[in-house]
Short mmCIF file of C-alpha atoms and ligand atoms in Angstrom, two decimals:
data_model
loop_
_atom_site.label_atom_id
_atom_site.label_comp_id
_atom_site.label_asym_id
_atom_site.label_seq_id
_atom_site.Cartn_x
_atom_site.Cartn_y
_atom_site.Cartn_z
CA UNK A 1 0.00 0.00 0.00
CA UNK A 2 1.09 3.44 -1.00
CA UNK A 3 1.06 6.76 1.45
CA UNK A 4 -1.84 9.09 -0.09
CA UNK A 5 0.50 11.82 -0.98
CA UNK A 6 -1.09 15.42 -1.44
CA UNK A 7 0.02 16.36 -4.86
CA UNK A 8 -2.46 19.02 -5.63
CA UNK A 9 -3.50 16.91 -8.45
CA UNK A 10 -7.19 17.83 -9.02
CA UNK A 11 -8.28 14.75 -8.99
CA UNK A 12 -10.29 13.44 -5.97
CA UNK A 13 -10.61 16.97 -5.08
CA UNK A 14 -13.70 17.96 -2.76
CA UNK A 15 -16.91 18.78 -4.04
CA UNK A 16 -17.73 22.45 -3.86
CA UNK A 17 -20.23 24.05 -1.98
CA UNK A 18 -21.48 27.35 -1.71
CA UNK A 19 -22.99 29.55 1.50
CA UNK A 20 -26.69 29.30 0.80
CA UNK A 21 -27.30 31.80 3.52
CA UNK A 22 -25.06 34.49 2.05
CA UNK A 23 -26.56 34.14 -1.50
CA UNK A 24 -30.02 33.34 -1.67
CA UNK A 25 -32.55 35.89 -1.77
CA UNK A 26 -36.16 34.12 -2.49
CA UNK A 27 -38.95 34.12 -0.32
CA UNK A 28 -37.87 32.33 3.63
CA UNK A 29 -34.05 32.50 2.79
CA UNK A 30 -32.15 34.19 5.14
CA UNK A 31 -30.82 36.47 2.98
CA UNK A 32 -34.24 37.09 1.23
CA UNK A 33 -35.99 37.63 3.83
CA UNK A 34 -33.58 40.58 4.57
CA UNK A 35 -33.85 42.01 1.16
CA UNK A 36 -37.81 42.20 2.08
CA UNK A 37 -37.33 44.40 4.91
CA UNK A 38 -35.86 47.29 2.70
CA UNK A 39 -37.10 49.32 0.22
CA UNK A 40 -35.43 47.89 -3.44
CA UNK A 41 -35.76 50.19 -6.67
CA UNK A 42 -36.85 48.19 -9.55
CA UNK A 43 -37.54 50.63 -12.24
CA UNK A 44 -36.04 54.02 -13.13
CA UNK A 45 -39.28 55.89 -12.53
CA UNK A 46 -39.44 58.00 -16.02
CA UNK A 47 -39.64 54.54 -17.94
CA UNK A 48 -42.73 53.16 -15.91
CA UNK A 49 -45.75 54.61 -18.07
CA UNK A 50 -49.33 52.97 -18.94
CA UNK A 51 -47.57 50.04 -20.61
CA UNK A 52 -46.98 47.35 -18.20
CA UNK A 53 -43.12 45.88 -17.90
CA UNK A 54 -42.80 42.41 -16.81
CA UNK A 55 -40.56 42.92 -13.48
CA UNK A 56 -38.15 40.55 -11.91
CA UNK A 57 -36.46 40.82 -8.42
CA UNK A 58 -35.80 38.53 -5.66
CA UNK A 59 -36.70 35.51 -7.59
CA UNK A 60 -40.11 36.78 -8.22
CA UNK A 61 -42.06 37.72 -11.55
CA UNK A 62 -44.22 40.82 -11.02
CA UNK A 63 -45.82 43.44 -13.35
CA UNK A 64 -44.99 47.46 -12.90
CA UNK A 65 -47.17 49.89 -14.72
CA UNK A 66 -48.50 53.73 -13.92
CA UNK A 67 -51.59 53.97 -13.93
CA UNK A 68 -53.36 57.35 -15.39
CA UNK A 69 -53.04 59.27 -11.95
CA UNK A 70 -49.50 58.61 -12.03
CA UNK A 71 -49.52 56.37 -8.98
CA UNK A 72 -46.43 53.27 -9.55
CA UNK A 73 -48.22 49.61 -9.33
CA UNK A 74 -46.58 46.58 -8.71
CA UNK A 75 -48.55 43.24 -9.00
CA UNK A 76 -48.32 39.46 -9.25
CA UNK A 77 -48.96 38.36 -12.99
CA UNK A 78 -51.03 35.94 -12.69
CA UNK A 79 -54.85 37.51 -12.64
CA UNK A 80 -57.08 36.61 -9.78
CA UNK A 81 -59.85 35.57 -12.06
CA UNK A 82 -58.33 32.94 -14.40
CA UNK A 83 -54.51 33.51 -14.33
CA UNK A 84 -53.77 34.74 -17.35
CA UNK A 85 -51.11 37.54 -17.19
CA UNK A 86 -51.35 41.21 -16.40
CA UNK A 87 -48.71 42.05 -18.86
CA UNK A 88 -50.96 41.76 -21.49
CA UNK A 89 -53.36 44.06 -19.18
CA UNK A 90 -54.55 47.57 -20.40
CA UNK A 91 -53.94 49.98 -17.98
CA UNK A 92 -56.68 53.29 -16.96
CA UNK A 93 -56.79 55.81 -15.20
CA UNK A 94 -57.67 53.42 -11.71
CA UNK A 95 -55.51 50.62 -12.32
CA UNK A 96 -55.08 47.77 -14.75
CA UNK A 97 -57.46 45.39 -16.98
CA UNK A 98 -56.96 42.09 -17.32
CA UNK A 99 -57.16 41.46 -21.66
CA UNK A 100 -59.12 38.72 -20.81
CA UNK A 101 -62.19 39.39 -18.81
CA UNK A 102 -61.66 42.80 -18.10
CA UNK A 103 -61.51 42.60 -14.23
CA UNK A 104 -60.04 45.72 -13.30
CA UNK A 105 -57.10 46.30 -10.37
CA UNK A 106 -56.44 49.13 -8.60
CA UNK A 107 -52.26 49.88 -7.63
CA UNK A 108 -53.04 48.02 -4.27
CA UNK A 109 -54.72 45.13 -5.63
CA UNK A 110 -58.38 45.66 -4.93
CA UNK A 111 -60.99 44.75 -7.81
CA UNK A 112 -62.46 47.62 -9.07
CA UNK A 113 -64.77 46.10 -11.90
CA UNK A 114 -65.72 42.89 -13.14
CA UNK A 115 -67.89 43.48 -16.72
CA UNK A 116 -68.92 40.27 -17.04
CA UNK A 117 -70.66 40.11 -13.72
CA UNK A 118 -74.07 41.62 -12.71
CA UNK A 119 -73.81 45.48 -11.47
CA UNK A 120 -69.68 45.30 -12.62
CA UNK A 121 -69.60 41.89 -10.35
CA UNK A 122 -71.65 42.31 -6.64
CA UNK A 123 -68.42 40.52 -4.60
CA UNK A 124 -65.92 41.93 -6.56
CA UNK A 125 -64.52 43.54 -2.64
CA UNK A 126 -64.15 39.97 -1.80
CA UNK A 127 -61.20 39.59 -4.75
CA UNK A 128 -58.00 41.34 -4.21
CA UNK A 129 -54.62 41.07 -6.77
CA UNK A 130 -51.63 40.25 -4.76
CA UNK A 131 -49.80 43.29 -4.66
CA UNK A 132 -46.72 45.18 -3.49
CA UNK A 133 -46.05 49.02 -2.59
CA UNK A 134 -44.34 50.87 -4.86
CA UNK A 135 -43.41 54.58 -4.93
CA UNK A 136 -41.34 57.40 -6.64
CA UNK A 137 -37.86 58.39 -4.83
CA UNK A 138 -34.95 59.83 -6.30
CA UNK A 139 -35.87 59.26 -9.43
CA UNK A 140 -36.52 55.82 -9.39
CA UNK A 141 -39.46 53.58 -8.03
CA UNK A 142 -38.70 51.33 -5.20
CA UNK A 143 -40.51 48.68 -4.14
CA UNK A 144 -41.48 47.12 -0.78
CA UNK A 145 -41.52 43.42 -0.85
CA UNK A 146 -41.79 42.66 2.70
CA UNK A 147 -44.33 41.75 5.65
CA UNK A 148 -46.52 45.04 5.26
CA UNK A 149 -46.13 45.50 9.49
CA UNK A 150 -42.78 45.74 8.92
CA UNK A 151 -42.67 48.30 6.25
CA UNK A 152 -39.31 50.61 7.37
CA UNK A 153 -39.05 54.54 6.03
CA UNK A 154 -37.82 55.14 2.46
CA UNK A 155 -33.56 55.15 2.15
CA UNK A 156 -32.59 58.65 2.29
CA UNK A 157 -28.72 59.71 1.99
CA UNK A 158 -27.57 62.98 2.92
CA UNK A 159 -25.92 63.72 -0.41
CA UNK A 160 -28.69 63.65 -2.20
CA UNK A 161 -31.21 65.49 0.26
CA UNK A 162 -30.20 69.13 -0.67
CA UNK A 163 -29.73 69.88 -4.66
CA UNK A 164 -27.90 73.42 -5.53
CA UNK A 165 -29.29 75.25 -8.13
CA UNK A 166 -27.07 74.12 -10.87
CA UNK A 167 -27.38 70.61 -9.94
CA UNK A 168 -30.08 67.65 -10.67
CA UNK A 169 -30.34 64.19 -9.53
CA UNK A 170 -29.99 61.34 -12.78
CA UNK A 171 -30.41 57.76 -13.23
CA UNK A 172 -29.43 54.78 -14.37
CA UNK A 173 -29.46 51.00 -14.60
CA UNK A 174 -26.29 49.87 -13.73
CA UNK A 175 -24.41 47.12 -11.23
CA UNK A 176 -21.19 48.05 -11.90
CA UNK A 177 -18.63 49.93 -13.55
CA UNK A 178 -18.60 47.73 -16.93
CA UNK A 179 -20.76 45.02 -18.46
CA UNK A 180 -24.33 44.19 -19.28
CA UNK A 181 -27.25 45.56 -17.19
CA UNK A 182 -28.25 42.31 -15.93
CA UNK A 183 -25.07 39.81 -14.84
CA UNK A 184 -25.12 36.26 -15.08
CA UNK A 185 -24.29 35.71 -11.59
CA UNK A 186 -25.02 35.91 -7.77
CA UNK A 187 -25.68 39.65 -6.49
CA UNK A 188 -22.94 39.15 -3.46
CA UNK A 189 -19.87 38.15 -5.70
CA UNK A 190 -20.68 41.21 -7.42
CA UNK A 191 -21.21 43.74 -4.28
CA UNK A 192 -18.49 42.55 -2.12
CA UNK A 193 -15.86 43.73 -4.47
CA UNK A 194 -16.60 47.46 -3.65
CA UNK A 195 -15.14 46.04 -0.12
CA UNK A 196 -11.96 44.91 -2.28
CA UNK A 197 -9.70 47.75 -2.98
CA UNK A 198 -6.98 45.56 -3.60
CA UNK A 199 -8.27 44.35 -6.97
CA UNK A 200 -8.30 48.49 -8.41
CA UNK A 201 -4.17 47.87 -7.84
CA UNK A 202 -4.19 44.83 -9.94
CA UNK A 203 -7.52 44.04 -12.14
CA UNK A 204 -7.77 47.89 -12.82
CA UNK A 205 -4.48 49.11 -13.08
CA UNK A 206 -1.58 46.52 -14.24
CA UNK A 207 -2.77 43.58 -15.54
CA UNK A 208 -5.57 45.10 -17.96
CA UNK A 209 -3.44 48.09 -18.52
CA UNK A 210 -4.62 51.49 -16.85
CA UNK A 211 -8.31 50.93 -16.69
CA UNK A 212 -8.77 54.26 -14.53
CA UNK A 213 -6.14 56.67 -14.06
CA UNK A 214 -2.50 57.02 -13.09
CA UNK A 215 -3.48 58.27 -9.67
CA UNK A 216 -5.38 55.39 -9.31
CA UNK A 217 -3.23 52.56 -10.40
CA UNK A 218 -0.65 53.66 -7.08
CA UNK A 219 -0.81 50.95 -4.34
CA UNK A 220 -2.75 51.87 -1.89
CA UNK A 221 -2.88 51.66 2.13
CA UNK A 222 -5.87 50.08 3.20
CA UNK A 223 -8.34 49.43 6.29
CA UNK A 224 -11.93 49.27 6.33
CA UNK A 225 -13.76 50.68 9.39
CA UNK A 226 -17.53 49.96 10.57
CA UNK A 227 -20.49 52.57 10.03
CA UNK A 228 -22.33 52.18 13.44
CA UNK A 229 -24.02 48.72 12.88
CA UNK A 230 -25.73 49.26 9.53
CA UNK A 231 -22.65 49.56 7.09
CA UNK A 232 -19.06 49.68 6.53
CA UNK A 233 -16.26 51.94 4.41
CA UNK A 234 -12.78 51.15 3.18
CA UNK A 235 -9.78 54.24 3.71
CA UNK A 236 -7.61 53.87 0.67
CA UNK A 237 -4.41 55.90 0.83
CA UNK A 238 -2.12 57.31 -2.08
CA UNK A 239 0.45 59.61 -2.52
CA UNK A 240 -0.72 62.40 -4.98
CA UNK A 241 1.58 65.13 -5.60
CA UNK A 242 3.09 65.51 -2.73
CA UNK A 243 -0.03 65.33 -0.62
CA UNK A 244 -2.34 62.49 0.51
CA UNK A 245 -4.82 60.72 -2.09
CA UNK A 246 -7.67 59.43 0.60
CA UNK A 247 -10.04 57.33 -1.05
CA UNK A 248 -13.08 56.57 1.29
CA UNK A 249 -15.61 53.16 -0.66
CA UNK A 250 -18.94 52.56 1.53
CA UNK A 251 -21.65 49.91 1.87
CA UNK A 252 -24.59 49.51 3.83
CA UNK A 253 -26.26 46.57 4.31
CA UNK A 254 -27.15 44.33 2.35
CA UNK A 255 -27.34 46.30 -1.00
CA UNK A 256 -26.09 50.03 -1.44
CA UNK A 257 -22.58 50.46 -2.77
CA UNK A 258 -21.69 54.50 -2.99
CA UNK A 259 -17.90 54.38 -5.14
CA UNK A 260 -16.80 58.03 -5.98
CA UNK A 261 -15.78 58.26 -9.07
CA UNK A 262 -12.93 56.19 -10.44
CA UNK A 263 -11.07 59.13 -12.62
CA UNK A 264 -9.46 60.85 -9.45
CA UNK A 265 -6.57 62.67 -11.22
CA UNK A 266 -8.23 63.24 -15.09
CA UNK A 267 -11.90 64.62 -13.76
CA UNK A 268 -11.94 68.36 -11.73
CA UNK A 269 -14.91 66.79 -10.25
CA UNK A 270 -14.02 63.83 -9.44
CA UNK A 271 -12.53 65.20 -5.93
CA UNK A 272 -14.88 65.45 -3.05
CA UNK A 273 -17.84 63.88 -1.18
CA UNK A 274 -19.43 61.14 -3.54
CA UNK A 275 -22.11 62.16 -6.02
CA UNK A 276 -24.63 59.27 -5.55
CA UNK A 277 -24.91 55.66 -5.10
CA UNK A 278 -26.41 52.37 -6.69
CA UNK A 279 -28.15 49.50 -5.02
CA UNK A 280 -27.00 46.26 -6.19
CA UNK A 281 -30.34 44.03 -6.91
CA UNK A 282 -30.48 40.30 -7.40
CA UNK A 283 -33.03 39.14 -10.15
CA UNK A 284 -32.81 35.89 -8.56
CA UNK A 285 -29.88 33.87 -7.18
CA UNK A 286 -28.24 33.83 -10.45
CA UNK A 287 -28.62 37.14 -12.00
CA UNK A 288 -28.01 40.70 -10.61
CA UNK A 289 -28.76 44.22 -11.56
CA UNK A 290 -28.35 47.17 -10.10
CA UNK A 291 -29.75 51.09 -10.09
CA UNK A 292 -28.01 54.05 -9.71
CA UNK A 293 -28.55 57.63 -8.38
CA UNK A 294 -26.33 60.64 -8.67
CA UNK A 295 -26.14 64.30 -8.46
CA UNK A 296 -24.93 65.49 -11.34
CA UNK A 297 -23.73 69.49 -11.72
CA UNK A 298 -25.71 70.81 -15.18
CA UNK A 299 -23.44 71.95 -17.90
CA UNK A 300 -23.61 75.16 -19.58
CA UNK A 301 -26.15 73.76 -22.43
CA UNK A 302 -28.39 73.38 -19.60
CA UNK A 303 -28.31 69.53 -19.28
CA UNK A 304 -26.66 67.23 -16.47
CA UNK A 305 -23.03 66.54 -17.33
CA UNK A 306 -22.35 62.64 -17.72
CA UNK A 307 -20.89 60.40 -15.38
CA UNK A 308 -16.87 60.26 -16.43
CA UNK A 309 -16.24 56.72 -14.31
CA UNK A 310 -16.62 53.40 -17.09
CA UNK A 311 -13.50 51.70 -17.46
CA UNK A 312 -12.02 52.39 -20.73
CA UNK A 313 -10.03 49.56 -22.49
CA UNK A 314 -7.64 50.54 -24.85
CA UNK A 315 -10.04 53.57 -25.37
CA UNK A 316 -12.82 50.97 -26.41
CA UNK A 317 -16.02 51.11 -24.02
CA UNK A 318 -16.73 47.29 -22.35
CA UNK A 319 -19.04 46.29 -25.61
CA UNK A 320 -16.74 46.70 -28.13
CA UNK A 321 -14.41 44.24 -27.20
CA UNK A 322 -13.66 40.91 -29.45
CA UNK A 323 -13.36 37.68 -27.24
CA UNK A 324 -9.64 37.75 -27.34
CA UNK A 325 -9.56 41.43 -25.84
CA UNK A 326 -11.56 40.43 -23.12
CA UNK A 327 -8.88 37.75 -21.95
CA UNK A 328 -6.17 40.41 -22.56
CA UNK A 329 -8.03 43.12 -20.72
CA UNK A 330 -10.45 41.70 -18.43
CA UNK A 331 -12.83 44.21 -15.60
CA UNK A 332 -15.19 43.91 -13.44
CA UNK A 333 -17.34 41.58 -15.22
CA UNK A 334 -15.13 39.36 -16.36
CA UNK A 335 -13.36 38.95 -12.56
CA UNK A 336 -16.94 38.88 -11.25
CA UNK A 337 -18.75 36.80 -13.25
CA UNK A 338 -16.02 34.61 -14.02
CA UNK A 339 -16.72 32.81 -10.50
CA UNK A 340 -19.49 31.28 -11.98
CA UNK A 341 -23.33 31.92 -11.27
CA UNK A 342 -22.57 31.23 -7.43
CA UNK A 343 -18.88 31.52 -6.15
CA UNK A 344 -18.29 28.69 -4.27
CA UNK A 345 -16.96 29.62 -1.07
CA UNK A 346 -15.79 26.08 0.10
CA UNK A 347 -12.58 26.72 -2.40
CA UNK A 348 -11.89 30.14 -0.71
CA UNK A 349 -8.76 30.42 0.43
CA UNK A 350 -9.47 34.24 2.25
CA UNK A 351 -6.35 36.35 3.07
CA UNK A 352 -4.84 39.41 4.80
CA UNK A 353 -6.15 41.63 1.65
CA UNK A 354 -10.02 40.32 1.82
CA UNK A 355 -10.48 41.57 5.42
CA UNK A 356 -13.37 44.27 3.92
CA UNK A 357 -15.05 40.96 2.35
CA UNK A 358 -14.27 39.04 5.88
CA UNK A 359 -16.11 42.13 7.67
CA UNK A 360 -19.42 42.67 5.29
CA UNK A 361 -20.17 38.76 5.34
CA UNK A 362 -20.24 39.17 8.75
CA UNK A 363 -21.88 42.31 8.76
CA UNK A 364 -24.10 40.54 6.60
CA UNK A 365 -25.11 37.63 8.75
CA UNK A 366 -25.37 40.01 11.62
CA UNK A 367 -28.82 41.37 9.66
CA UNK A 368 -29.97 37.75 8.51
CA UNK A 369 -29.93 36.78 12.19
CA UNK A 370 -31.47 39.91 13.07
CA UNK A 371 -34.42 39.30 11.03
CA UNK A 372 -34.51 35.54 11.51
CA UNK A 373 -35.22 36.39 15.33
CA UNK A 374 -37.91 38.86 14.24
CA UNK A 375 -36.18 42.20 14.99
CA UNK A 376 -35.58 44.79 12.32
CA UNK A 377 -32.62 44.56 10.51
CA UNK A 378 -30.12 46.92 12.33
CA UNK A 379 -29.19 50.45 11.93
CA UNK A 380 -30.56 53.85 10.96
CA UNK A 381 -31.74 53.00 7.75
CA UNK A 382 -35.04 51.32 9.62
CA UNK A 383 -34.49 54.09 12.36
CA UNK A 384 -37.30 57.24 13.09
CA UNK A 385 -33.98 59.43 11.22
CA UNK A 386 -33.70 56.91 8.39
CA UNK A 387 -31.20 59.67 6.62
CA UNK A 388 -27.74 58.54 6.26
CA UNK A 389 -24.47 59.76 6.38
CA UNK A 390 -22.59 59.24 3.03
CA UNK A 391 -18.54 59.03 4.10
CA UNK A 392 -17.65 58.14 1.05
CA UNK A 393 -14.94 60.53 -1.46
CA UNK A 394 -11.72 61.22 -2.53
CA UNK A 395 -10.07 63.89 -0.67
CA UNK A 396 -6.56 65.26 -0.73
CA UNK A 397 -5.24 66.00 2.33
CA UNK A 398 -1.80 67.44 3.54
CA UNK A 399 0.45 64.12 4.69
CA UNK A 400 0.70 63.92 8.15
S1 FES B 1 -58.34 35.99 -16.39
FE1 FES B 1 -58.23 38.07 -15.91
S2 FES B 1 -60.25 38.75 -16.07
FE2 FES B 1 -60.38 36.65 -16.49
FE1 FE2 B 2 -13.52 47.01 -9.92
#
């Protein structure tokens, strides 16, 4: 008999598992039922008109329309008559028809008429469309799709409470800095990296060539720090002409990721507080999108200046790369996605560098246990001052 002698060979090797805690997000998953206790935008609010959009978030199908008083609805498909789809559904000034029947649903799900019936259907009160609130904020319309006792105040974040005159809040669909709007993969793989700094040194700024700037590609100090009990930051520090480059990423938990902008050293207004933020929203366990708010200064032709922050390959934007160029200069997609639909934490191997990702798993589980044990998750974000305070920026400071 021969000594088993660990070669490294790959065969035999364990089989891989993931965290199903950390990643799932349907209905009576840990982590989904802490999705469903915050407010989630699912729409940018100036494309949600009478024509209904199929929705999906959290591993469920809905329908989003506007009905003719402008009031956001957000429905399950399936109509409570006979099932067939509201997306096919005309939508009035009350609510939405079914194409079918013509039963007609108000933006909370109560029956409103039923032609076919006598007197527009006598127990049509006694039939109500499962629903979900939805309303208009920043922009964009975020939905509720928790236990309606446990309905906490909109997000608010103190950078985008108070506009200047020459300034206007935009919008966009977006989960990262390159890539398609929806990824094929888990929404954590994808979020945790803002947590990462370390990759900006490497992905970002050596092995892809300068994907940001030159200011950027410097390796950084790091730590990451805690945000009372609802979030956390990373402190990245350069040198930057003689002075300090101080590079502040946040998160709060589970899904808001506010990244000032990555052209610190080529943008005049890239220096300061950051501008806005994006929350990170799963699909379902395998896909992950994302939507983004930001103050944007207006330009002198009246309109918002655009966001200067996409990685630039070889001065080629992320779509117009060939297969081969996307080996030779992979981003954020490609590093994120290329774990697979669900990382699979069992082949981890977590070092010194991936202390931020240690801390917001943690951070993360904190609020799944919270919830699990029927609190609220923690933090000011549920709080009576649900306003919070963005750290986030790049500053230069004098080098102490
Ligand atoms: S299936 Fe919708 S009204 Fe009949
Ligand atoms: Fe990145």
């Amino acid at each position: 008999m021969t000594d088993v002698i660990d070669s490294g060979a790959a065969y035999g090797r364990p089989s891989p598992t993931f965290d199903a805690d950390l990643v799932q997000v349907g209905p009576g998953t840990p982590g989904g039922e802490l999705f469903r206790r915050h407010w989630q935008p699912v729409a940018i609010a100036t494309e949600v008109a009478q024509r209904p959009r199929a929705v999906r978030i959290l591993g469920e199908d809905l329908i989003l329309f506007r009905d003719g008083r402008g009031r956001p609805g957000l429905v399950y498909p399936r109509c409570a008559h006979r099932g067939t789809t509201l997306y096919y559904g005309k939508v009035e000034e009350e609510g939405i028809r079914c194409c079918y029947h013509g039963w007609l649903f108000d933006v909370e799900g109560h029956c409103l008429d039923q032609p076919c019936e006598a007197e527009g259907g006598r127990h049509r009160d006694r039939i109500r469309q499962p629903w979900y609130p939805a309303v208009d904020h920043y922009g964009l319309v975020f939905a509720y799709l928790g236990p309606p006792e446990r309905r906490p105040p909109l997000p608010r974040l103190d950078i985008l409470e108070t506009l200047g005159d020459d300034e206007v809040l935009t919008n966009s669909q977006t989960a990262g800095l390159s890539g398609p709007l929806v990824i094929p993969c888990n929404w954590l793989q994808l979020f945790e990296n803002v947590m990462d700094p370390w990759h900006v040194f490497v992905l970002h700024s050596s092995l892809s060539g300068t994907q940001f700037t030159s200011a950027m590609a410097v390796a950084p100090r790091v730590s990451w720090e805690w945000d009372g009990d609802y979030g956390m930051h990373s402190v990245q520090d350069r040198d930057f002409e003689g002075k300090l480059f101080r590079r502040i990423t946040q998160v709060l938990a589970p899904n808001v990721r506010i990244v000032p902008s990555t052209q610190a050293g080529a943008d005049p207004n890239a220096f300061g507080a950051a501008t806005g933020a994006i929350w990170v929203v799963p699909v379902d366990d395998t896909s992950t999108t994302g939507f983004g708010v930001r103050k944007a200064p207006l330009g002198p032709d009246g309109k918002p200046v655009p966001l200067r922050g996409a990685a630039t390959f070889e001065g080629k934007s992320w779509w117009e790369l060939s297969e081969e160029e996307h080996q030779r200069m992979p981003g954020d997609f490609e590093a994120e996605a290329g774990q697979g639909p669900i990382t699979l934490h069992s082949e981890e191997h977590l070092a010194t560098s991936d202390r931020g990702v240690t801390m917001f798993r943690h951070l993360l589980r904190r609020h799944m246990n919270a919830v699990r044990e029927g609190s609220d998750p923690p933090g000011s974000l549920v709080g009576p001052d649900a306003t919070v305070h963005v750290e986030a920026g790049n500053f230069i400071l004098e080098p102490s």
